[in-house]
CSV table of C-alpha atoms in Angstrom, one decimal:
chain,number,residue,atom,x,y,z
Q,1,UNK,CA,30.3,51.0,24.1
Q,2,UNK,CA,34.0,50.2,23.3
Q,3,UNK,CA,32.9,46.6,24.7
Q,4,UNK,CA,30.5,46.4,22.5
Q,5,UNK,CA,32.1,47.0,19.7
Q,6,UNK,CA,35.0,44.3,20.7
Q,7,UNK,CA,32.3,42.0,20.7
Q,8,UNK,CA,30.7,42.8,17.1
Q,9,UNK,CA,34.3,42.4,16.1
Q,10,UNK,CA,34.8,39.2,17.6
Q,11,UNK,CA,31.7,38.1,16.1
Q,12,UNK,CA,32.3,39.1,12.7
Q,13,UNK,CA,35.6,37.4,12.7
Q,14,UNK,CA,34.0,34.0,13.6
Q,15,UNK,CA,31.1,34.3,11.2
Q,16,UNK,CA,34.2,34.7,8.2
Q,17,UNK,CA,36.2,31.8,10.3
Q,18,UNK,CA,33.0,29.8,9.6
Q,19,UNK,CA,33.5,27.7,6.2
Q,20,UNK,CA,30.5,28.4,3.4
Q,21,UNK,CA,29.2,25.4,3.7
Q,22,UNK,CA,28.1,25.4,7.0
Q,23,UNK,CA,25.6,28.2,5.9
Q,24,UNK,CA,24.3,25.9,3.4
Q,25,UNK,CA,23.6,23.4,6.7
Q,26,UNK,CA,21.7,26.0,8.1
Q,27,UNK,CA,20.1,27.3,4.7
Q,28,UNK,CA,18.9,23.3,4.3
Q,29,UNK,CA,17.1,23.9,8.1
Q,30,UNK,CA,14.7,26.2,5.8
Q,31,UNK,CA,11.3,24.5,4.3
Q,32,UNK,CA,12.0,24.7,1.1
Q,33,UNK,CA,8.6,23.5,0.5
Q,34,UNK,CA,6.5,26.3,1.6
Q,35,UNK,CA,6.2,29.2,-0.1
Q,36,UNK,CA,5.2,31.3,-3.0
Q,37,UNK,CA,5.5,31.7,-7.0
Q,38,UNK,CA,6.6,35.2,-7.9
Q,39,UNK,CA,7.3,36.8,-11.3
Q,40,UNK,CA,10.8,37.1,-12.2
Q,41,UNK,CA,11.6,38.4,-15.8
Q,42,UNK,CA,15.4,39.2,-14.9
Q,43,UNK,CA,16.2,36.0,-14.1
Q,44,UNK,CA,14.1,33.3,-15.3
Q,45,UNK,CA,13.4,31.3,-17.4
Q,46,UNK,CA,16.7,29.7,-16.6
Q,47,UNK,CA,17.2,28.4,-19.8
Q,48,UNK,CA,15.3,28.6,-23.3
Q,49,UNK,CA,14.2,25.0,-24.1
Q,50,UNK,CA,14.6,25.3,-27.6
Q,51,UNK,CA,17.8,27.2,-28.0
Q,52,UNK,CA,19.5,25.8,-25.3
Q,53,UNK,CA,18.0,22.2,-24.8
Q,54,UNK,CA,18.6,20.3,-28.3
Q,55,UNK,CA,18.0,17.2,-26.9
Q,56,UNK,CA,14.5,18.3,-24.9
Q,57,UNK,CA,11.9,15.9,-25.6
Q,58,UNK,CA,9.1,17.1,-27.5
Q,59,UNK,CA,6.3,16.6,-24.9
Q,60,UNK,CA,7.9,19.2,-22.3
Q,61,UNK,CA,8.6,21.6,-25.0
Q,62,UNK,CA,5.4,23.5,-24.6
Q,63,UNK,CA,6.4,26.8,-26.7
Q,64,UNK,CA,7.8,24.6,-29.2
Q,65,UNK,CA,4.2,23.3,-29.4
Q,66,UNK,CA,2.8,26.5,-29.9
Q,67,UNK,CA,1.8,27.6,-26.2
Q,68,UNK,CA,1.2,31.2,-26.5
Q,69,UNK,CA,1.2,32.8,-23.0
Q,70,UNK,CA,4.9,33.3,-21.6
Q,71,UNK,CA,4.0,34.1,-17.9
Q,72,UNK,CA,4.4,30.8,-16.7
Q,73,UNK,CA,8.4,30.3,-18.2
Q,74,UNK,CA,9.0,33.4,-15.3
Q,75,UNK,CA,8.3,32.3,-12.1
Q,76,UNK,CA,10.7,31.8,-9.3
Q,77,UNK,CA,9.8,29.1,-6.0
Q,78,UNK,CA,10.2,31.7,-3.1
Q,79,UNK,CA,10.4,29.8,-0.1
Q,80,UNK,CA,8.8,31.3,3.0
Q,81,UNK,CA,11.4,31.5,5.7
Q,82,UNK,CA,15.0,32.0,2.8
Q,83,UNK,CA,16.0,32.4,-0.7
Q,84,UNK,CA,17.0,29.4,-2.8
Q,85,UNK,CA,20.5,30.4,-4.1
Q,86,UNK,CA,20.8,30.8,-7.4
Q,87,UNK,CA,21.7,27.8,-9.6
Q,88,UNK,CA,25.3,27.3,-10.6
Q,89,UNK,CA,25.5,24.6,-13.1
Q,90,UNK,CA,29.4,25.0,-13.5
Q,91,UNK,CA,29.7,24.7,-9.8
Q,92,UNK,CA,27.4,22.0,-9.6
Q,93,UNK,CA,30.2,19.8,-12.5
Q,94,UNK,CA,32.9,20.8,-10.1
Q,95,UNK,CA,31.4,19.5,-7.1
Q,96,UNK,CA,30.5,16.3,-8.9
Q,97,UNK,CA,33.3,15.4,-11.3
Q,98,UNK,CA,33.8,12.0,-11.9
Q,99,UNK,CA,30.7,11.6,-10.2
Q,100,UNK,CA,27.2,9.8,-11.1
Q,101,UNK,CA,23.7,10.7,-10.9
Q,102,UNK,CA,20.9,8.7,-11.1
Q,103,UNK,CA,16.9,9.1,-11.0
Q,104,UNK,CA,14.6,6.3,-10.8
Q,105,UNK,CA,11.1,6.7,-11.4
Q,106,UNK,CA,8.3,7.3,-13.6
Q,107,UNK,CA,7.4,9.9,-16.0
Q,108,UNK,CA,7.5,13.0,-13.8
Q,109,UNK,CA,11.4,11.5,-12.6
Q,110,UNK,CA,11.9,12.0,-16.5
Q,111,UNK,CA,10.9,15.6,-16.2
Q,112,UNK,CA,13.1,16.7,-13.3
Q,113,UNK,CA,16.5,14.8,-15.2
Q,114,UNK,CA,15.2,16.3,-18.4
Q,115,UNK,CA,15.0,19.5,-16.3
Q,116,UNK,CA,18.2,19.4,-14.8
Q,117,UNK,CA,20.8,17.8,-18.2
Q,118,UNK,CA,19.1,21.3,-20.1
Q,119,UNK,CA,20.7,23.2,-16.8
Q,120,UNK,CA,24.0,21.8,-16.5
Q,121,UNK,CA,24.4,22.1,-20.4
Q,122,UNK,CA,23.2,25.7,-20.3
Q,123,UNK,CA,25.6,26.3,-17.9
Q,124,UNK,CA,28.7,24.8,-20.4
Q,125,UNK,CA,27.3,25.2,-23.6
Q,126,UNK,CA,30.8,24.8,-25.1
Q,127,UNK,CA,31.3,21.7,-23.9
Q,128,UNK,CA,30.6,18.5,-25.2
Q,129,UNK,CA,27.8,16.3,-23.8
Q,130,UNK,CA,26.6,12.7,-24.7
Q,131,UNK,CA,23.3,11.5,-24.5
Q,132,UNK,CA,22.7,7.5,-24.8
Q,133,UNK,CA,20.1,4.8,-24.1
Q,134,UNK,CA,22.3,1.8,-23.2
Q,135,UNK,CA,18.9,-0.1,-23.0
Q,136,UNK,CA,14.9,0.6,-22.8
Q,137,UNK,CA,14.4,1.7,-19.7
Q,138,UNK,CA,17.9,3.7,-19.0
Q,139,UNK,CA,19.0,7.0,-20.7
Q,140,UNK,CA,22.4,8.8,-19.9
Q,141,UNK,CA,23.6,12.1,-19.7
Q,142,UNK,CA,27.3,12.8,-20.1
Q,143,UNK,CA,29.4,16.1,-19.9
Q,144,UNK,CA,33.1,14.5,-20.5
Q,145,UNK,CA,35.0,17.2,-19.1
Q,146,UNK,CA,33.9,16.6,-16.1
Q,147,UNK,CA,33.0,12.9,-16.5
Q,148,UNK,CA,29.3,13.8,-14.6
Q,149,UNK,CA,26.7,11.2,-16.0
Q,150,UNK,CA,23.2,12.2,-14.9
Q,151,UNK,CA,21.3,8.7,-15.7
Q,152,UNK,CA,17.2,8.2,-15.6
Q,153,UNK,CA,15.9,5.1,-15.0
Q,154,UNK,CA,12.9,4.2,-15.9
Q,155,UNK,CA,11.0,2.1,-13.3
Q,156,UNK,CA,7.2,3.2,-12.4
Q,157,UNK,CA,6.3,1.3,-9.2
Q,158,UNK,CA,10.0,0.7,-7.7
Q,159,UNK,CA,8.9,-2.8,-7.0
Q,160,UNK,CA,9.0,-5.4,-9.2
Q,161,UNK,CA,6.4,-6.0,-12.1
Q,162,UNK,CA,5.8,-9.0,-14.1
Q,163,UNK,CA,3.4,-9.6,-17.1
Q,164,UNK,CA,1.6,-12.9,-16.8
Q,165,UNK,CA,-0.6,-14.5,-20.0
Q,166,UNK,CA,-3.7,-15.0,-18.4
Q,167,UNK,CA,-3.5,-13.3,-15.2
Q,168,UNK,CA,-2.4,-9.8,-16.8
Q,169,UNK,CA,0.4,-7.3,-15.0
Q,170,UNK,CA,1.1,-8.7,-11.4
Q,171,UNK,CA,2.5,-6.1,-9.3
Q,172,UNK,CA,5.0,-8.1,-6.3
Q,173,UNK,CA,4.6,-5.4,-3.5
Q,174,UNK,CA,7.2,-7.1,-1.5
Q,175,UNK,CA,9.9,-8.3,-4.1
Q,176,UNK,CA,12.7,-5.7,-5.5
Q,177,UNK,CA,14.7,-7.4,-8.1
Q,178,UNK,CA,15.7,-4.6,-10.0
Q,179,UNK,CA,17.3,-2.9,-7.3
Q,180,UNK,CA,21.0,-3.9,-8.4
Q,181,UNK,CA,20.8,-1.6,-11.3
Q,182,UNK,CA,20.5,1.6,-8.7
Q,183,UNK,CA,23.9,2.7,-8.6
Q,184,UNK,CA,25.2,6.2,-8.4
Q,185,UNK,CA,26.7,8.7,-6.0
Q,186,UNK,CA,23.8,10.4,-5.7
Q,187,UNK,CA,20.2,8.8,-6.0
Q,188,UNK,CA,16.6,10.1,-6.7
Q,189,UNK,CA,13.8,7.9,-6.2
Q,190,UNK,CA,10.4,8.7,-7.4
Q,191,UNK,CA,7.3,6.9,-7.3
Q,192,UNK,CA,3.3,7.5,-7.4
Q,193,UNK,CA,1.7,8.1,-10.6
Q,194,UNK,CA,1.8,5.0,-12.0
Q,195,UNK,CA,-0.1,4.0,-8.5
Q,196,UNK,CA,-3.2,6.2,-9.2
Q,197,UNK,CA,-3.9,4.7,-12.3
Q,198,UNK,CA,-4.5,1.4,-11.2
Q,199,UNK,CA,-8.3,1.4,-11.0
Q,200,UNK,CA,-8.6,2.1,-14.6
Q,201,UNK,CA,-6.8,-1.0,-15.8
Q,202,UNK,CA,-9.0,-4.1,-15.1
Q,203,UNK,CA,-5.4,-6.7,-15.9
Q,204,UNK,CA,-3.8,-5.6,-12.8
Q,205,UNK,CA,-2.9,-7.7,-9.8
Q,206,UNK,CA,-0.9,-7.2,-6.2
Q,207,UNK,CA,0.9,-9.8,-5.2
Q,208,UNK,CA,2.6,-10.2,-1.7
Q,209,UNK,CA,4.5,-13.9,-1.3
Q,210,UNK,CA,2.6,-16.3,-3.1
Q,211,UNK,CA,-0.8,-14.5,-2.6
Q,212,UNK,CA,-2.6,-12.8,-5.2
Q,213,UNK,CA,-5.0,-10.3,-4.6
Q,214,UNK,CA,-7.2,-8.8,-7.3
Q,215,UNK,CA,-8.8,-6.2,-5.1
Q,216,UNK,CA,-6.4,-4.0,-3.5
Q,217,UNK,CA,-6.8,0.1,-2.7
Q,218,UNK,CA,-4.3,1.6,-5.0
Q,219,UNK,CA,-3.3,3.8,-1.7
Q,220,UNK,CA,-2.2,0.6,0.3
Q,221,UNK,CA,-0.5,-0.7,-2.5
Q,222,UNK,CA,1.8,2.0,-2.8
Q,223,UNK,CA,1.8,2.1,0.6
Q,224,UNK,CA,3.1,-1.6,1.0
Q,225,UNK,CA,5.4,-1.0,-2.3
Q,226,UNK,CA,7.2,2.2,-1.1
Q,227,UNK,CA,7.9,0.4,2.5
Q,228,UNK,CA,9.7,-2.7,0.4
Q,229,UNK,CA,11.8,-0.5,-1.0
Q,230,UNK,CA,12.8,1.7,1.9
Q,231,UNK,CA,13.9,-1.7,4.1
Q,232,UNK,CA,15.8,-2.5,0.4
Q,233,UNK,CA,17.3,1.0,0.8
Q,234,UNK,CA,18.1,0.3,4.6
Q,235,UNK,CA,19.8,-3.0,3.7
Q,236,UNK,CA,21.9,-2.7,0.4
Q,237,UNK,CA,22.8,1.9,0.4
Q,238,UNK,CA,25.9,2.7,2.4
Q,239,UNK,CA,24.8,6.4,3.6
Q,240,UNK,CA,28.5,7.2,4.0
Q,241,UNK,CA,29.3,6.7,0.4
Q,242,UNK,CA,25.9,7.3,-1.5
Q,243,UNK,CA,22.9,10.3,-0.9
Q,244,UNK,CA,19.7,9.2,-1.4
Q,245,UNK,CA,17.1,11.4,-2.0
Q,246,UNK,CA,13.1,10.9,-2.9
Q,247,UNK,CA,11.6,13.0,-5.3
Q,248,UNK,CA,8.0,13.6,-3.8
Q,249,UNK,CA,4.4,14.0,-4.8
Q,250,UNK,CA,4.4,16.1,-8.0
Q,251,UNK,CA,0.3,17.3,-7.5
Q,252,UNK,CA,-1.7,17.0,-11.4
Q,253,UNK,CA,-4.6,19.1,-11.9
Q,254,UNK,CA,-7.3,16.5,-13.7
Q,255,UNK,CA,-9.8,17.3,-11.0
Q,256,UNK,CA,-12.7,20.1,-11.9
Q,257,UNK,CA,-11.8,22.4,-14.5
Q,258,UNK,CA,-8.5,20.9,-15.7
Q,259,UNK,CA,-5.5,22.5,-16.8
Q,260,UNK,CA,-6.1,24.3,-20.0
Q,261,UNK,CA,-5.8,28.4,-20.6
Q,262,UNK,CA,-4.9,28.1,-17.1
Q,263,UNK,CA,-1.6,31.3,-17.2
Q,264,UNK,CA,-0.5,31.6,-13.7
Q,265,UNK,CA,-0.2,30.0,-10.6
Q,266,UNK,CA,-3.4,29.3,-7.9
Q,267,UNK,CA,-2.6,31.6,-4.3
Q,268,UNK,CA,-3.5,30.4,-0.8
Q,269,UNK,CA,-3.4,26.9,1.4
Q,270,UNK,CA,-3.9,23.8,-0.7
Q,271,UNK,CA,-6.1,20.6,0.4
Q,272,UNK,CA,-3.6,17.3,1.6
Q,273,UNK,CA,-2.7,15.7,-0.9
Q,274,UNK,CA,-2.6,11.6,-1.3
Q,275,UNK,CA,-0.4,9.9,-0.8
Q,276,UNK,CA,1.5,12.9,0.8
Q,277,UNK,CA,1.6,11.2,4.4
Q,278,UNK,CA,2.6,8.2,3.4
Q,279,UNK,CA,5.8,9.2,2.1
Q,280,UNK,CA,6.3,10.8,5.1
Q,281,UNK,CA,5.7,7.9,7.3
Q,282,UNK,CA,7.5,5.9,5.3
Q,283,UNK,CA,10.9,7.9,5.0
Q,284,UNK,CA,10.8,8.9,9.1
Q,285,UNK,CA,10.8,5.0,9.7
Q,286,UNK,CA,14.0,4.5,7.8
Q,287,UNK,CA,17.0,3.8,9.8
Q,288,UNK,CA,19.1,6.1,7.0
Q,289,UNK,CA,18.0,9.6,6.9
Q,290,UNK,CA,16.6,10.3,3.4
Q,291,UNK,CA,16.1,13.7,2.5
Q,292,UNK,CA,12.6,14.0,1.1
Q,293,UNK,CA,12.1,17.0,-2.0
Q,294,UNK,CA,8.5,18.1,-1.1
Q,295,UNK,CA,7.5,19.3,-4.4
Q,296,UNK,CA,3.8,19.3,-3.6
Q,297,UNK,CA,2.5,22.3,-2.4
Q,298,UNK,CA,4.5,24.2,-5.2
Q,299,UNK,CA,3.2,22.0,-7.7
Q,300,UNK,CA,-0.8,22.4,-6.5
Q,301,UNK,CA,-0.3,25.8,-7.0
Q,302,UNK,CA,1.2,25.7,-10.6
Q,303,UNK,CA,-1.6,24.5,-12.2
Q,304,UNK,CA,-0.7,26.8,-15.1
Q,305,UNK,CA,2.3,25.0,-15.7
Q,306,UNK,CA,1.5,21.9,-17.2
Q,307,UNK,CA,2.1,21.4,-21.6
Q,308,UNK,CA,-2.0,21.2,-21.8
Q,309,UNK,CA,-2.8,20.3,-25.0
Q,310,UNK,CA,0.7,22.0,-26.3
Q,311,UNK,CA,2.1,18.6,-26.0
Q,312,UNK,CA,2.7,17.9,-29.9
Q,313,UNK,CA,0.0,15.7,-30.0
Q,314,UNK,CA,-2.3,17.4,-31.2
Q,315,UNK,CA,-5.2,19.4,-29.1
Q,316,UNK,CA,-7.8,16.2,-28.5
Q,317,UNK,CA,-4.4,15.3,-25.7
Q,318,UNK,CA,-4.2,17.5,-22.6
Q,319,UNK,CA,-1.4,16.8,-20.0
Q,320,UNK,CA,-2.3,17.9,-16.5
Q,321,UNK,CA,0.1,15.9,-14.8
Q,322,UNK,CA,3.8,16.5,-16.4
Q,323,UNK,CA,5.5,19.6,-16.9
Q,324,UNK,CA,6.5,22.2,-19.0
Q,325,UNK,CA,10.4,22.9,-19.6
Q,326,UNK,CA,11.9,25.6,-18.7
Q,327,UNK,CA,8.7,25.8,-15.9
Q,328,UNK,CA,8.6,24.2,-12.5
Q,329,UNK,CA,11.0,21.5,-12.6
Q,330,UNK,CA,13.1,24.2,-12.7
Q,331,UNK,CA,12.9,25.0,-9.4
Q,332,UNK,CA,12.6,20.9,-8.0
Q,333,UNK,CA,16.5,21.2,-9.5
Q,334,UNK,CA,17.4,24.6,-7.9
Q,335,UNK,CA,16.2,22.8,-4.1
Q,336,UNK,CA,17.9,20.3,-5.2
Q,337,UNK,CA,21.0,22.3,-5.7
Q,338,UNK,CA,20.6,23.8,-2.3
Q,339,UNK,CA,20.2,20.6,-1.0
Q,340,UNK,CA,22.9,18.5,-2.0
Q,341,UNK,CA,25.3,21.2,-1.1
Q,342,UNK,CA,24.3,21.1,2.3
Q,343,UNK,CA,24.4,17.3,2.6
């Protein structure tokens, strides 16, 4: 017995030897991606969109649009196998002063920045913050006391696009021009909505080399285009001085009945996903490790937590496929969180 308790003490002296963020290592070995929605009204929502989030677009605002449930502004991402710690937003500013952070991608890339400048202010509301387009396509958030930018960059297919006269939008699977403006400590890439759209616009080309190709499955398209920019990735991003993250598959709910009066989340295994695999495939054939924020089984299930036709446009409009804010971008951030203090 008296051994036993040596070695309990012994053991306990280790685990307090052993620095926090080795925990967080070994909290990152959880799948965040599996899991379930539960109600929280203690805790969440983690901010209040329109009291805390001035400069909140209007489209993610859903109860500023009139939404009337609540329900959906509650819910917590409980991963199966851990808990997500909480989000610290002033830890997050210390950890990253002087720092930058920058998303590239489409629409639902704006949703998860969006998501995470309403945070970080929420977390300092006294301190000042800039926001600033510097051009079309890039918008910047800055907190000057701790001189954190959090930058999005619009860019919907990664690879390079190109408007032609008479031939329409060409989309050059294999050339990446625009990948000098990617700079940042931190990176989050996001890509795939833009590619599902395809078939419904009759002015759009591929084009790999010299070849153009008219007919094209939107699925090997992306497929081609997301493995151009992982060997761009491979080539030009020092791992040891930049993290490079992908933001993945955030799942829309067009299909069957839609999105609207839709007030809580769906239960139970979800169908694969496209285009899920291919991400997959792509990111374990990179010679850098890039850490891969599965979003899609948490999104299929929150089909309750899209702005619907409380979008500001008026109710003819319903949004399946972004996201209300404070909602389920939310919790993209707080993995996010987890993850990058682990990395």
């Amino acid at each position: 017995m008296a051994f036993y308790f040596r070695l309990c003490a012994l053991v306990f002296a280790v685990l307090l030897s052993v620095p926090s963020s080795l925990y967080l290592v070994q909290a990152n070995a959880c799948d965040f991606s599996r899991g379930n929605w539960v109600l929280d009204h203690s805790h969440y929502p983690l901010y209040n969109a329109s009291r805390d989030c001035p400069f909140i677009v209007r489209g993610f605002n859903c109860l500023r649009n009139g939404r009337p449930d609540r329900d959906y502004l509650n819910y917590r991402w409980k991963p199966s196998g851990c808990d997500l710690p909480r989000f610290d937003g002033v830890n997050f500013l210390e950890r990253y002063k002087g720092k930058k952070i920058m998303f590239v991608g489409d629409s639902i890339s704006n949703n998860m920045w969006q998501s995470l400048t309403c945070l970080l202010h929420n977390a300092v509301p006294e301190s000042s913050y800039a926001l600033s387009t510097p051009t079309k396509q890039l918008s910047v958030f800055t907190i000057p006391e701790f001189d954190v930018s959090v930058m999005w960059l619009k860019n919907g297919f990664l690879v390079d696009v190109v408007h032609d006269k008479e031939k329409g939008r060409i989309v050059k699977l294999d050339s990446m021009k625009s990948g000098y403006m990617w700079k940042g400590d931190v990176l989050i890439f996001n890509t795939y909505h833009w590619w599902t759209h395809l078939k419904e616009s009759e002015t759009v080309q591929f084009q790999v080399g010299n070849e153009t190709i008219k007919e094209m499955d939107p699925m090997e398209a992306f497929k081609i285009g997301l493995t151009t920019w992982s060997k761009w990735i491979d080539a030009n991003i020092d791992p040891s001085k930049t993290k490079v993250l992908f933001q993945g598959i955030a799942a829309s709910h067009y299909e069957g009945k839609g999105c609207l009066n839709e007030t809580q989340p769906e239960e139970g295994p979800q169908a694969p996903y496209p285009g899920v695999e291919i991400v997959k495939n792509v990111l374990s054939s990179m010679s850098h490790p890039v850490y891969l924020l599965d979003i899609t089984f948490l999104t299929q299930l929150r089909i309750d937590g899209h702005p619907s036709i409380y979008t500001g446009k008026g109710t003819s409009y319903e949004d399946c496929s972004h996201w209300c804010l404070s909602g389920a971008p939310d919790a993209w951030n707080e993995i996010l969180y987890a993850v990058l203090l682990g990395l």
